């Protein structure tokens, strides 16, 4: 486990290109098993979660190769439709192989994904949908392992109680090569769901309604080879916007996912940032004291994204007044509060309503803090950039799950930041 050492006080300036999207890459890597051939994925981020999904592809019998940020997948042969317990435990997004392997092999054996630090993260919506699509589910080893099988996947109407990103993606993956038509009601509208649909359409799938709450998938016999370029990562982009804001910097982010972060841009402008877009570049600068935000609620897209909640909390710790955040998506996504308090932040929690009340302080001070999850860790790096003195963010491996190289990126904007050994202080 590595740590990250940040010496605060530098105003971020310059230009930085945004990496490819983790949450688009993961479902599309799973989707490659639907095609008995070659998929070429351009702008694919080299991050731990992607490397993990690739390891599972190879466990399944696929061949993969990197050329820079281009990933080649040969999924002509699937030797065994089973995903090891170890793989699922390490990364719950491997559950996306459920729909993909059912689509390809009409069978899958996969461990039941546990929760993580941000919540229990059940998969009932996923399993209920598969059952409605003519899939039989067996629970083995006291429910630790799920064995699903069918003689053919039959399209059906799927009503999601909540617009779950993963459940929407698994239904689409299972429906792509099915008999008949699947209609998803209350589908997730996140850009990463739209990106999965675009990839599958280019491979020959028949999908309509992508980006809306009603998606229709008409099953086809097979898919074909495709070369696809992944969209930039909107949460990485949003994270770096908060880093520029927190340091009162002035920088340009290129290859920016324009039009996919409007809720975050609206809030940052309300907090006092100037944000200008031209083509697919965005300039962020902040010359006046950061202002508090009376109330922010995390919501499904296009609302304020839960994956930006921790980073926004860091910014509001520096604002001139009181702000309130309500985390509506995950039940325990305030792990950072304790860490920010160590840096001098004033935050109180109303757990009954999953609310955090932040009273801005003039400066944070550097100290040793711990990353509990991917986005929380990135938010602590942002706090370190703005703090007086040096901050050590321990458990930085969690950040590498989604950020190709946060030290490389922020150093390019002038930050004094580097990886260091775990027990550095
Ligand atoms: C995706 O997770 C993202 N991960 C998450 O990003 C993101 O926070 C989340 O969507 C919400 O936007 C990837 O795309 C790989 P959900 P997912 O199913 O699909 C409940 C990051 O930092 N639920 O939309 O797991 C669930 O408990 C990660 O990149 C059920 O109750 O999220 C949660 O409260 C963190 N039953 C809510 O729905 C189910 O069967 C939203 O979960 C499924 C979900």
Short mmCIF file of C-alpha atoms and ligand atoms in Angstrom, two decimals:
data_model
loop_
_atom_site.label_atom_id
_atom_site.label_comp_id
_atom_site.label_asym_id
_atom_site.label_seq_id
_atom_site.Cartn_x
_atom_site.Cartn_y
_atom_site.Cartn_z
CA UNK A 1 0.00 0.00 0.00
CA UNK A 2 1.53 3.36 -0.98
CA UNK A 3 0.96 6.82 0.38
CA UNK A 4 0.86 10.23 -1.26
CA UNK A 5 2.76 13.21 0.15
CA UNK A 6 1.36 16.65 -0.66
CA UNK A 7 2.98 19.96 0.29
CA UNK A 8 0.13 22.46 0.21
CA UNK A 9 0.02 26.07 -0.93
CA UNK A 10 0.65 25.85 -4.68
CA UNK A 11 -2.01 27.45 -6.88
CA UNK A 12 -2.69 25.00 -9.72
CA UNK A 13 -1.96 26.45 -13.13
CA UNK A 14 -1.36 25.12 -16.63
CA UNK A 15 -3.06 22.54 -18.83
CA UNK A 16 -3.95 18.90 -18.28
CA UNK A 17 -5.58 16.22 -20.47
CA UNK A 18 -8.28 14.12 -18.82
CA UNK A 19 -7.83 10.32 -18.89
CA UNK A 20 -10.35 7.83 -20.29
CA UNK A 21 -13.37 6.91 -18.20
CA UNK A 22 -13.10 4.11 -15.61
CA UNK A 23 -16.86 3.67 -15.33
CA UNK A 24 -17.23 3.43 -19.08
CA UNK A 25 -14.26 1.07 -19.47
CA UNK A 26 -15.41 -1.50 -16.89
CA UNK A 27 -18.84 -2.39 -18.40
CA UNK A 28 -17.43 -2.28 -21.94
CA UNK A 29 -14.58 -4.64 -21.03
CA UNK A 30 -17.23 -7.03 -19.68
CA UNK A 31 -19.23 -6.51 -22.89
CA UNK A 32 -16.31 -7.66 -25.06
CA UNK A 33 -17.15 -11.30 -24.17
CA UNK A 34 -20.40 -10.92 -26.14
CA UNK A 35 -18.42 -10.75 -29.40
CA UNK A 36 -16.61 -13.91 -30.61
CA UNK A 37 -13.77 -11.86 -32.03
CA UNK A 38 -11.63 -8.81 -31.53
CA UNK A 39 -12.48 -5.56 -29.75
CA UNK A 40 -10.15 -2.55 -29.85
CA UNK A 41 -10.69 -0.04 -27.02
CA UNK A 42 -8.93 3.30 -27.43
CA UNK A 43 -8.32 5.87 -24.65
CA UNK A 44 -8.56 3.08 -22.08
CA UNK A 45 -7.20 4.19 -18.68
CA UNK A 46 -4.46 2.00 -17.18
CA UNK A 47 -5.95 1.86 -13.68
CA UNK A 48 -6.17 -0.96 -11.13
CA UNK A 49 -9.89 -1.63 -11.73
CA UNK A 50 -9.30 -1.98 -15.49
CA UNK A 51 -6.30 -4.26 -14.90
CA UNK A 52 -8.53 -6.33 -12.66
CA UNK A 53 -11.28 -6.66 -15.25
CA UNK A 54 -8.61 -7.72 -17.77
CA UNK A 55 -7.33 -10.38 -15.38
CA UNK A 56 -10.85 -11.80 -15.24
CA UNK A 57 -11.06 -11.76 -19.07
CA UNK A 58 -7.92 -13.89 -19.13
CA UNK A 59 -9.35 -16.23 -16.45
CA UNK A 60 -12.30 -16.70 -18.83
CA UNK A 61 -9.99 -17.70 -21.69
CA UNK A 62 -9.71 -14.38 -23.55
CA UNK A 63 -6.46 -12.86 -24.79
CA UNK A 64 -5.56 -9.21 -24.22
CA UNK A 65 -2.81 -6.83 -25.26
CA UNK A 66 -2.00 -3.16 -24.59
CA UNK A 67 -0.50 -0.69 -27.02
CA UNK A 68 -0.20 2.59 -25.12
CA UNK A 69 -3.75 3.34 -23.96
CA UNK A 70 -5.28 1.04 -26.58
CA UNK A 71 -6.52 -2.29 -25.26
CA UNK A 72 -7.01 -5.22 -27.65
CA UNK A 73 -9.32 -8.04 -26.53
CA UNK A 74 -9.64 -11.35 -28.36
CA UNK A 75 -12.73 -13.05 -26.92
CA UNK A 76 -13.07 -15.70 -29.63
CA UNK A 77 -12.84 -18.43 -26.99
CA UNK A 78 -14.41 -18.55 -23.54
CA UNK A 79 -13.09 -21.64 -21.74
CA UNK A 80 -15.06 -21.35 -18.52
CA UNK A 81 -17.90 -18.94 -17.63
CA UNK A 82 -16.90 -18.56 -14.02
CA UNK A 83 -15.48 -15.59 -12.14
CA UNK A 84 -13.37 -16.50 -9.12
CA UNK A 85 -14.32 -15.48 -5.59
CA UNK A 86 -10.99 -13.71 -5.24
CA UNK A 87 -11.73 -11.59 -8.31
CA UNK A 88 -15.18 -10.54 -7.13
CA UNK A 89 -14.02 -9.84 -3.59
CA UNK A 90 -11.30 -7.55 -4.95
CA UNK A 91 -13.65 -5.56 -7.12
CA UNK A 92 -17.43 -5.67 -7.01
CA UNK A 93 -17.74 -4.27 -10.55
CA UNK A 94 -16.85 -7.77 -11.74
CA UNK A 95 -20.58 -8.41 -11.22
CA UNK A 96 -20.93 -6.91 -14.72
CA UNK A 97 -19.73 -10.27 -16.05
CA UNK A 98 -23.07 -11.69 -14.85
CA UNK A 99 -25.06 -10.29 -17.76
CA UNK A 100 -22.21 -10.57 -20.26
CA UNK A 101 -21.49 -14.28 -19.61
CA UNK A 102 -25.18 -15.15 -19.56
CA UNK A 103 -25.45 -13.42 -22.92
CA UNK A 104 -22.47 -15.28 -24.36
CA UNK A 105 -22.55 -18.69 -22.62
CA UNK A 106 -26.08 -18.88 -21.14
CA UNK A 107 -24.35 -19.75 -17.87
CA UNK A 108 -22.21 -18.03 -15.23
CA UNK A 109 -20.78 -18.91 -11.84
CA UNK A 110 -19.79 -15.85 -9.84
CA UNK A 111 -19.20 -15.01 -6.20
CA UNK A 112 -21.73 -12.79 -4.46
CA UNK A 113 -20.08 -9.36 -4.34
CA UNK A 114 -19.65 -8.02 -0.84
CA UNK A 115 -20.29 -4.46 0.13
CA UNK A 116 -17.54 -1.91 0.45
CA UNK A 117 -16.73 1.10 2.61
CA UNK A 118 -19.47 3.23 1.02
CA UNK A 119 -22.33 0.80 1.50
CA UNK A 120 -23.80 -2.72 1.40
CA UNK A 121 -24.33 -2.46 -2.37
CA UNK A 122 -26.76 -5.38 -2.85
CA UNK A 123 -27.50 -6.86 -6.27
CA UNK A 124 -31.18 -7.73 -5.86
CA UNK A 125 -32.21 -5.57 -8.85
CA UNK A 126 -29.69 -7.44 -11.02
CA UNK A 127 -30.86 -10.92 -9.94
CA UNK A 128 -34.58 -10.12 -10.11
CA UNK A 129 -34.11 -8.87 -13.66
CA UNK A 130 -32.21 -11.99 -14.75
CA UNK A 131 -34.98 -14.19 -13.33
CA UNK A 132 -37.52 -12.28 -15.43
CA UNK A 133 -35.35 -12.98 -18.48
CA UNK A 134 -35.70 -16.76 -18.17
CA UNK A 135 -32.54 -17.27 -16.07
CA UNK A 136 -32.43 -19.80 -13.22
CA UNK A 137 -30.35 -18.81 -10.17
CA UNK A 138 -28.83 -21.25 -7.69
CA UNK A 139 -27.08 -20.07 -4.52
CA UNK A 140 -24.19 -22.31 -3.45
CA UNK A 141 -21.85 -22.28 -0.42
CA UNK A 142 -24.45 -20.57 1.83
CA UNK A 143 -25.16 -17.95 -0.79
CA UNK A 144 -21.51 -17.04 -1.34
CA UNK A 145 -21.61 -18.30 -4.93
CA UNK A 146 -24.31 -17.70 -7.55
CA UNK A 147 -24.73 -20.16 -10.39
CA UNK A 148 -27.04 -18.85 -13.14
CA UNK A 149 -28.07 -20.69 -16.29
CA UNK A 150 -30.68 -20.70 -19.06
CA UNK A 151 -31.33 -22.42 -22.37
CA UNK A 152 -32.00 -19.01 -23.84
CA UNK A 153 -32.39 -15.50 -22.55
CA UNK A 154 -35.87 -14.19 -23.30
CA UNK A 155 -36.53 -10.46 -23.46
CA UNK A 156 -38.98 -9.00 -20.97
CA UNK A 157 -40.15 -5.75 -19.36
CA UNK A 158 -37.84 -4.81 -16.48
CA UNK A 159 -38.97 -2.20 -13.96
CA UNK A 160 -36.08 -0.94 -11.83
CA UNK A 161 -37.11 0.31 -8.37
CA UNK A 162 -34.09 2.65 -8.50
CA UNK A 163 -32.16 3.75 -11.61
CA UNK A 164 -29.21 1.52 -10.70
CA UNK A 165 -26.22 1.97 -13.03
CA UNK A 166 -24.96 -1.58 -12.66
CA UNK A 167 -28.37 -3.23 -12.85
CA UNK A 168 -29.21 -1.25 -16.02
CA UNK A 169 -25.89 -2.31 -17.53
CA UNK A 170 -26.33 -5.99 -16.61
CA UNK A 171 -29.80 -6.09 -18.16
CA UNK A 172 -28.48 -4.51 -21.38
CA UNK A 173 -25.56 -6.98 -21.45
CA UNK A 174 -27.89 -9.96 -21.01
CA UNK A 175 -30.46 -8.65 -23.51
CA UNK A 176 -28.05 -7.84 -26.37
CA UNK A 177 -27.97 -11.47 -27.67
CA UNK A 178 -31.37 -12.61 -26.39
CA UNK A 179 -34.62 -13.74 -27.98
CA UNK A 180 -37.19 -10.98 -28.25
CA UNK A 181 -37.16 -7.48 -26.83
CA UNK A 182 -36.28 -6.14 -23.39
CA UNK A 183 -37.74 -2.84 -22.22
CA UNK A 184 -36.07 -1.23 -19.18
CA UNK A 185 -38.21 1.21 -17.25
CA UNK A 186 -36.51 3.65 -14.84
CA UNK A 187 -33.14 2.89 -16.45
CA UNK A 188 -30.03 4.74 -15.26
CA UNK A 189 -29.17 7.73 -17.47
CA UNK A 190 -25.48 8.04 -16.46
CA UNK A 191 -23.19 8.80 -19.44
CA UNK A 192 -21.37 5.51 -18.78
CA UNK A 193 -24.60 3.60 -19.47
CA UNK A 194 -24.99 5.57 -22.70
CA UNK A 195 -21.37 4.77 -23.58
CA UNK A 196 -22.00 1.03 -23.10
CA UNK A 197 -25.02 1.29 -25.41
CA UNK A 198 -22.95 3.16 -28.02
CA UNK A 199 -20.23 0.49 -27.91
CA UNK A 200 -22.81 -2.31 -28.29
CA UNK A 201 -24.60 -0.49 -31.12
CA UNK A 202 -21.30 -0.18 -32.99
CA UNK A 203 -20.82 -3.93 -32.47
CA UNK A 204 -24.24 -4.61 -33.99
CA UNK A 205 -26.65 -4.54 -31.04
CA UNK A 206 -30.12 -3.05 -31.50
CA UNK A 207 -30.64 -0.53 -28.68
CA UNK A 208 -32.89 2.53 -28.52
CA UNK A 209 -33.46 5.15 -25.80
CA UNK A 210 -29.85 5.35 -24.53
CA UNK A 211 -29.45 8.29 -22.12
CA UNK A 212 -33.12 8.19 -21.21
CA UNK A 213 -35.01 6.40 -18.42
CA UNK A 214 -36.56 4.04 -21.00
CA UNK A 215 -34.16 1.79 -22.88
CA UNK A 216 -35.24 -0.89 -25.37
CA UNK A 217 -32.98 -3.74 -26.47
CA UNK A 218 -33.98 -6.00 -29.34
CA UNK A 219 -31.92 -9.19 -29.17
CA UNK A 220 -29.69 -10.07 -32.15
CA UNK A 221 -27.93 -13.31 -33.09
CA UNK A 222 -24.36 -12.11 -32.79
CA UNK A 223 -22.14 -9.05 -32.53
CA UNK A 224 -19.06 -8.23 -34.63
CA UNK A 225 -15.59 -6.75 -34.15
CA UNK A 226 -15.44 -3.06 -33.27
CA UNK A 227 -12.93 -0.32 -32.54
CA UNK A 228 -14.25 2.10 -29.92
CA UNK A 229 -12.80 5.20 -28.26
CA UNK A 230 -13.77 5.65 -24.61
CA UNK A 231 -15.10 9.01 -23.40
CA UNK A 232 -13.02 11.05 -20.92
CA UNK A 233 -13.61 10.36 -17.23
CA UNK A 234 -16.13 12.89 -15.91
CA UNK A 235 -15.37 12.19 -12.23
CA UNK A 236 -11.61 12.56 -12.72
CA UNK A 237 -12.37 15.81 -14.55
CA UNK A 238 -14.63 16.96 -11.72
CA UNK A 239 -11.99 16.02 -9.15
CA UNK A 240 -9.36 18.16 -10.86
CA UNK A 241 -11.85 21.04 -11.11
CA UNK A 242 -12.21 20.94 -7.32
CA UNK A 243 -8.40 20.86 -6.96
CA UNK A 244 -8.11 24.05 -9.03
CA UNK A 245 -10.92 25.66 -7.02
CA UNK A 246 -9.46 24.65 -3.64
CA UNK A 247 -6.07 26.18 -4.52
CA UNK A 248 -7.54 29.34 -6.12
CA UNK A 249 -5.79 28.29 -9.31
CA UNK A 250 -6.35 28.96 -12.98
CA UNK A 251 -5.97 25.98 -15.32
CA UNK A 252 -7.33 24.36 -18.47
CA UNK A 253 -8.53 20.77 -18.64
CA UNK A 254 -8.40 19.35 -22.20
CA UNK A 255 -10.30 16.37 -23.65
CA UNK A 256 -12.95 17.33 -21.08
CA UNK A 257 -16.31 15.42 -21.02
CA UNK A 258 -18.24 18.56 -21.97
CA UNK A 259 -21.96 18.41 -21.21
CA UNK A 260 -21.55 15.54 -18.74
CA UNK A 261 -20.73 17.48 -15.58
CA UNK A 262 -23.31 20.28 -15.70
CA UNK A 263 -24.51 19.74 -12.11
CA UNK A 264 -20.93 19.96 -10.80
CA UNK A 265 -20.16 23.04 -12.91
CA UNK A 266 -23.33 24.75 -11.64
CA UNK A 267 -22.33 24.14 -8.00
CA UNK A 268 -18.71 25.26 -8.52
CA UNK A 269 -19.91 28.47 -10.20
CA UNK A 270 -22.25 29.04 -7.23
CA UNK A 271 -19.21 28.60 -4.96
CA UNK A 272 -17.43 31.40 -6.80
CA UNK A 273 -15.48 29.68 -9.58
CA UNK A 274 -15.35 30.95 -13.15
CA UNK A 275 -15.70 28.13 -15.66
CA UNK A 276 -15.41 28.66 -19.42
CA UNK A 277 -15.89 25.97 -22.06
CA UNK A 278 -14.53 26.13 -25.59
CA UNK A 279 -14.69 23.03 -27.80
CA UNK A 280 -13.68 20.14 -25.52
CA UNK A 281 -11.54 22.26 -23.22
CA UNK A 282 -12.61 23.82 -19.94
CA UNK A 283 -10.85 26.68 -18.11
CA UNK A 284 -11.43 26.78 -14.33
CA UNK A 285 -10.29 29.72 -12.24
CA UNK A 286 -11.19 31.04 -8.82
CA UNK A 287 -10.10 34.50 -7.79
CA UNK A 288 -12.57 35.33 -5.03
CA UNK A 289 -13.15 33.66 -1.67
CA UNK A 290 -15.02 30.39 -2.01
CA UNK A 291 -18.69 30.69 -1.05
CA UNK A 292 -20.74 28.12 0.87
CA UNK A 293 -23.57 26.18 -0.77
CA UNK A 294 -26.74 26.11 1.27
CA UNK A 295 -27.79 22.61 0.22
CA UNK A 296 -26.44 19.92 -2.15
CA UNK A 297 -28.15 16.56 -2.58
CA UNK A 298 -26.49 13.70 -4.46
CA UNK A 299 -28.82 12.23 -7.07
CA UNK A 300 -28.84 9.90 -10.08
CA UNK A 301 -27.68 11.55 -13.32
CA UNK A 302 -28.16 14.31 -14.34
CA UNK A 303 -28.26 15.34 -10.65
CA UNK A 304 -25.14 16.05 -8.57
CA UNK A 305 -23.10 12.82 -8.72
CA UNK A 306 -22.40 10.88 -5.51
CA UNK A 307 -18.88 10.25 -6.86
CA UNK A 308 -18.20 14.00 -6.52
CA UNK A 309 -19.60 14.35 -2.99
CA UNK A 310 -16.32 13.89 -1.11
CA UNK A 311 -14.40 16.24 -3.39
CA UNK A 312 -17.08 18.94 -3.05
CA UNK A 313 -17.03 18.52 0.73
CA UNK A 314 -13.32 19.37 0.70
CA UNK A 315 -13.98 22.58 -1.25
CA UNK A 316 -16.79 23.59 1.12
CA UNK A 317 -14.45 23.15 4.11
CA UNK A 318 -12.63 26.20 2.74
CA UNK A 319 -15.73 28.30 1.99
CA UNK A 320 -16.76 31.39 3.89
CA UNK A 321 -19.79 30.03 5.75
CA UNK A 322 -22.02 27.00 6.33
CA UNK A 323 -22.96 24.37 3.71
CA UNK A 324 -25.08 21.22 3.88
CA UNK A 325 -24.64 18.04 1.84
CA UNK A 326 -27.16 15.17 1.75
CA UNK A 327 -25.80 11.84 0.44
CA UNK A 328 -28.85 10.16 -1.05
CA UNK A 329 -27.26 7.30 -3.01
CA UNK A 330 -25.03 5.37 -0.60
CA UNK A 331 -25.65 4.80 3.09
CA UNK A 332 -22.12 5.36 4.38
CA UNK A 333 -20.21 7.71 2.16
CA UNK A 334 -18.95 10.11 4.86
CA UNK A 335 -15.75 8.24 5.77
CA UNK A 336 -13.77 11.35 4.85
CA UNK A 337 -15.34 13.50 7.57
CA UNK A 338 -13.11 12.07 10.32
CA UNK A 339 -10.04 12.56 8.15
CA UNK A 340 -10.93 16.15 7.22
CA UNK A 341 -11.53 16.94 10.91
CA UNK A 342 -7.90 15.88 11.56
CA UNK A 343 -6.96 18.68 9.11
CA UNK A 344 -8.99 21.27 11.03
CA UNK A 345 -12.30 21.00 9.17
CA UNK A 346 -15.53 21.69 11.06
CA UNK A 347 -18.12 19.14 9.95
CA UNK A 348 -21.07 17.70 11.86
CA UNK A 349 -23.15 14.74 10.77
CA UNK A 350 -26.91 14.24 11.06
CA UNK A 351 -26.84 10.51 10.40
CA UNK A 352 -30.61 10.18 10.61
CA UNK A 353 -30.89 12.18 7.41
CA UNK A 354 -27.49 11.23 5.98
CA UNK A 355 -26.55 14.92 6.10
CA UNK A 356 -23.18 16.61 6.61
CA UNK A 357 -23.08 20.23 7.78
CA UNK A 358 -19.80 21.93 6.88
CA UNK A 359 -18.71 25.20 8.53
CA UNK A 360 -15.93 26.64 6.39
CA UNK A 361 -12.59 27.43 8.06
CA UNK A 362 -9.86 29.80 6.80
CA UNK A 363 -7.24 27.13 6.20
CA UNK A 364 -6.81 23.41 6.68
CA UNK A 365 -3.53 22.16 8.10
CA UNK A 366 -1.53 19.23 6.78
CA UNK A 367 -1.31 15.96 8.75
CA UNK A 368 -1.45 12.19 8.20
CA UNK A 369 -4.87 11.04 6.91
CA UNK A 370 -6.25 7.79 5.52
CA UNK A 371 -8.06 7.06 2.28
CA UNK A 372 -11.09 4.81 2.89
CA UNK A 373 -12.32 4.69 -0.69
CA UNK A 374 -11.39 5.80 -4.19
CA UNK A 375 -13.15 9.18 -4.27
CA UNK A 376 -12.59 9.92 -0.60
CA UNK A 377 -8.87 9.42 -1.11
CA UNK A 378 -8.84 11.80 -4.06
CA UNK A 379 -10.74 14.34 -1.96
CA UNK A 380 -8.05 14.12 0.75
CA UNK A 381 -5.39 14.85 -1.89
CA UNK A 382 -7.41 17.95 -2.85
CA UNK A 383 -7.50 18.93 0.84
CA UNK A 384 -3.71 18.48 1.05
CA UNK A 385 -3.20 20.78 -1.93
CA UNK A 386 -5.09 23.55 -0.11
CA UNK A 387 -3.70 22.89 3.37
CA UNK A 388 -0.86 24.65 5.14
CA UNK A 389 2.12 22.31 5.45
CA UNK A 390 2.44 18.67 4.45
CA UNK A 391 -0.28 16.02 4.20
CA UNK A 392 0.34 12.30 3.91
CA UNK A 393 -2.60 10.39 2.43
CA UNK A 394 -2.20 6.76 3.46
CA UNK A 395 -3.92 3.91 1.57
CA UNK A 396 -3.31 5.65 -1.74
CA UNK A 397 -3.68 2.34 -3.61
CA UNK A 398 -7.45 2.91 -3.42
CA UNK A 399 -6.92 6.09 -5.47
CA UNK A 400 -5.01 4.18 -8.12
CA UNK A 401 -8.16 2.12 -8.71
CA UNK A 402 -9.64 5.03 -10.65
CA UNK A 403 -6.94 7.66 -11.26
CA UNK A 404 -4.28 6.64 -13.80
CA UNK A 405 -1.64 8.76 -12.02
CA UNK A 406 -2.99 11.51 -9.75
CA UNK A 407 0.57 12.62 -8.83
CA UNK A 408 1.58 12.87 -12.49
CA UNK A 409 -1.56 14.84 -13.33
CA UNK A 410 -1.47 17.30 -10.42
CA UNK A 411 2.31 17.80 -10.74
CA UNK A 412 1.63 18.86 -14.35
CA UNK A 413 -0.44 21.70 -12.84
CA UNK A 414 2.33 22.69 -10.45
CA UNK A 415 1.38 20.73 -7.33
CA UNK A 416 4.12 19.63 -4.95
CA UNK A 417 3.02 15.98 -4.73
CA UNK A 418 4.55 12.52 -4.94
CA UNK A 419 4.03 8.90 -3.95
CA UNK A 420 5.90 7.76 -0.86
CA UNK A 421 6.14 4.66 1.29
CA UNK A 422 3.15 3.65 3.40
CA UNK A 423 4.59 4.56 6.75
CA UNK A 424 6.00 7.92 5.61
CA UNK A 425 5.21 10.82 7.91
C1 LIG B 1 -21.90 2.71 -10.18
O1 LIG B 1 -21.96 1.78 -9.10
C2 LIG B 1 -20.50 3.30 -10.15
N1 LIG B 1 -19.51 2.25 -10.35
C3 LIG B 1 -20.24 4.00 -8.81
O2 LIG B 1 -18.96 4.61 -8.90
C4 LIG B 1 -21.29 5.09 -8.63
O3 LIG B 1 -21.11 5.69 -7.38
C5 LIG B 1 -22.69 4.47 -8.72
O4 LIG B 1 -22.84 3.76 -9.99
C6 LIG B 1 -23.79 5.52 -8.63
O5 LIG B 1 -23.63 6.45 -9.65
C7 LIG B 1 -19.25 1.84 -11.62
O6 LIG B 1 -19.83 2.31 -12.57
C8 LIG B 1 -18.21 0.77 -11.78
P1 LIG B 1 -25.89 1.65 -8.40
P2 LIG B 1 -23.23 0.78 -8.98
O7 LIG B 1 -26.28 0.25 -8.72
O8 LIG B 1 -23.68 0.39 -10.32
C9 LIG B 1 -28.55 0.43 -4.61
C10 LIG B 1 -16.75 5.05 -8.27
O9 LIG B 1 -16.29 5.74 -7.34
N2 LIG B 1 -28.75 -0.88 -5.28
O10 LIG B 1 -26.38 2.77 -9.25
O11 LIG B 1 -22.87 -0.27 -8.01
C11 LIG B 1 -27.12 0.58 -4.13
O12 LIG B 1 -26.94 -0.02 -2.86
C12 LIG B 1 -17.93 4.14 -8.01
O13 LIG B 1 -16.34 5.06 -9.44
C13 LIG B 1 -29.61 -1.80 -4.70
O14 LIG B 1 -30.20 -1.56 -3.65
O15 LIG B 1 -24.30 1.76 -8.31
C14 LIG B 1 -26.96 2.08 -4.06
O16 LIG B 1 -27.51 2.56 -2.84
C15 LIG B 1 -18.34 4.16 -6.54
N3 LIG B 1 -29.79 -3.00 -5.32
C16 LIG B 1 -27.83 2.58 -5.22
O17 LIG B 1 -28.70 1.48 -5.56
C17 LIG B 1 -29.16 -3.32 -6.50
O18 LIG B 1 -29.38 -4.42 -7.04
C18 LIG B 1 -27.04 2.99 -6.46
O19 LIG B 1 -26.26 1.90 -6.85
C19 LIG B 1 -28.28 -2.36 -7.06
C20 LIG B 1 -28.10 -1.14 -6.44
#
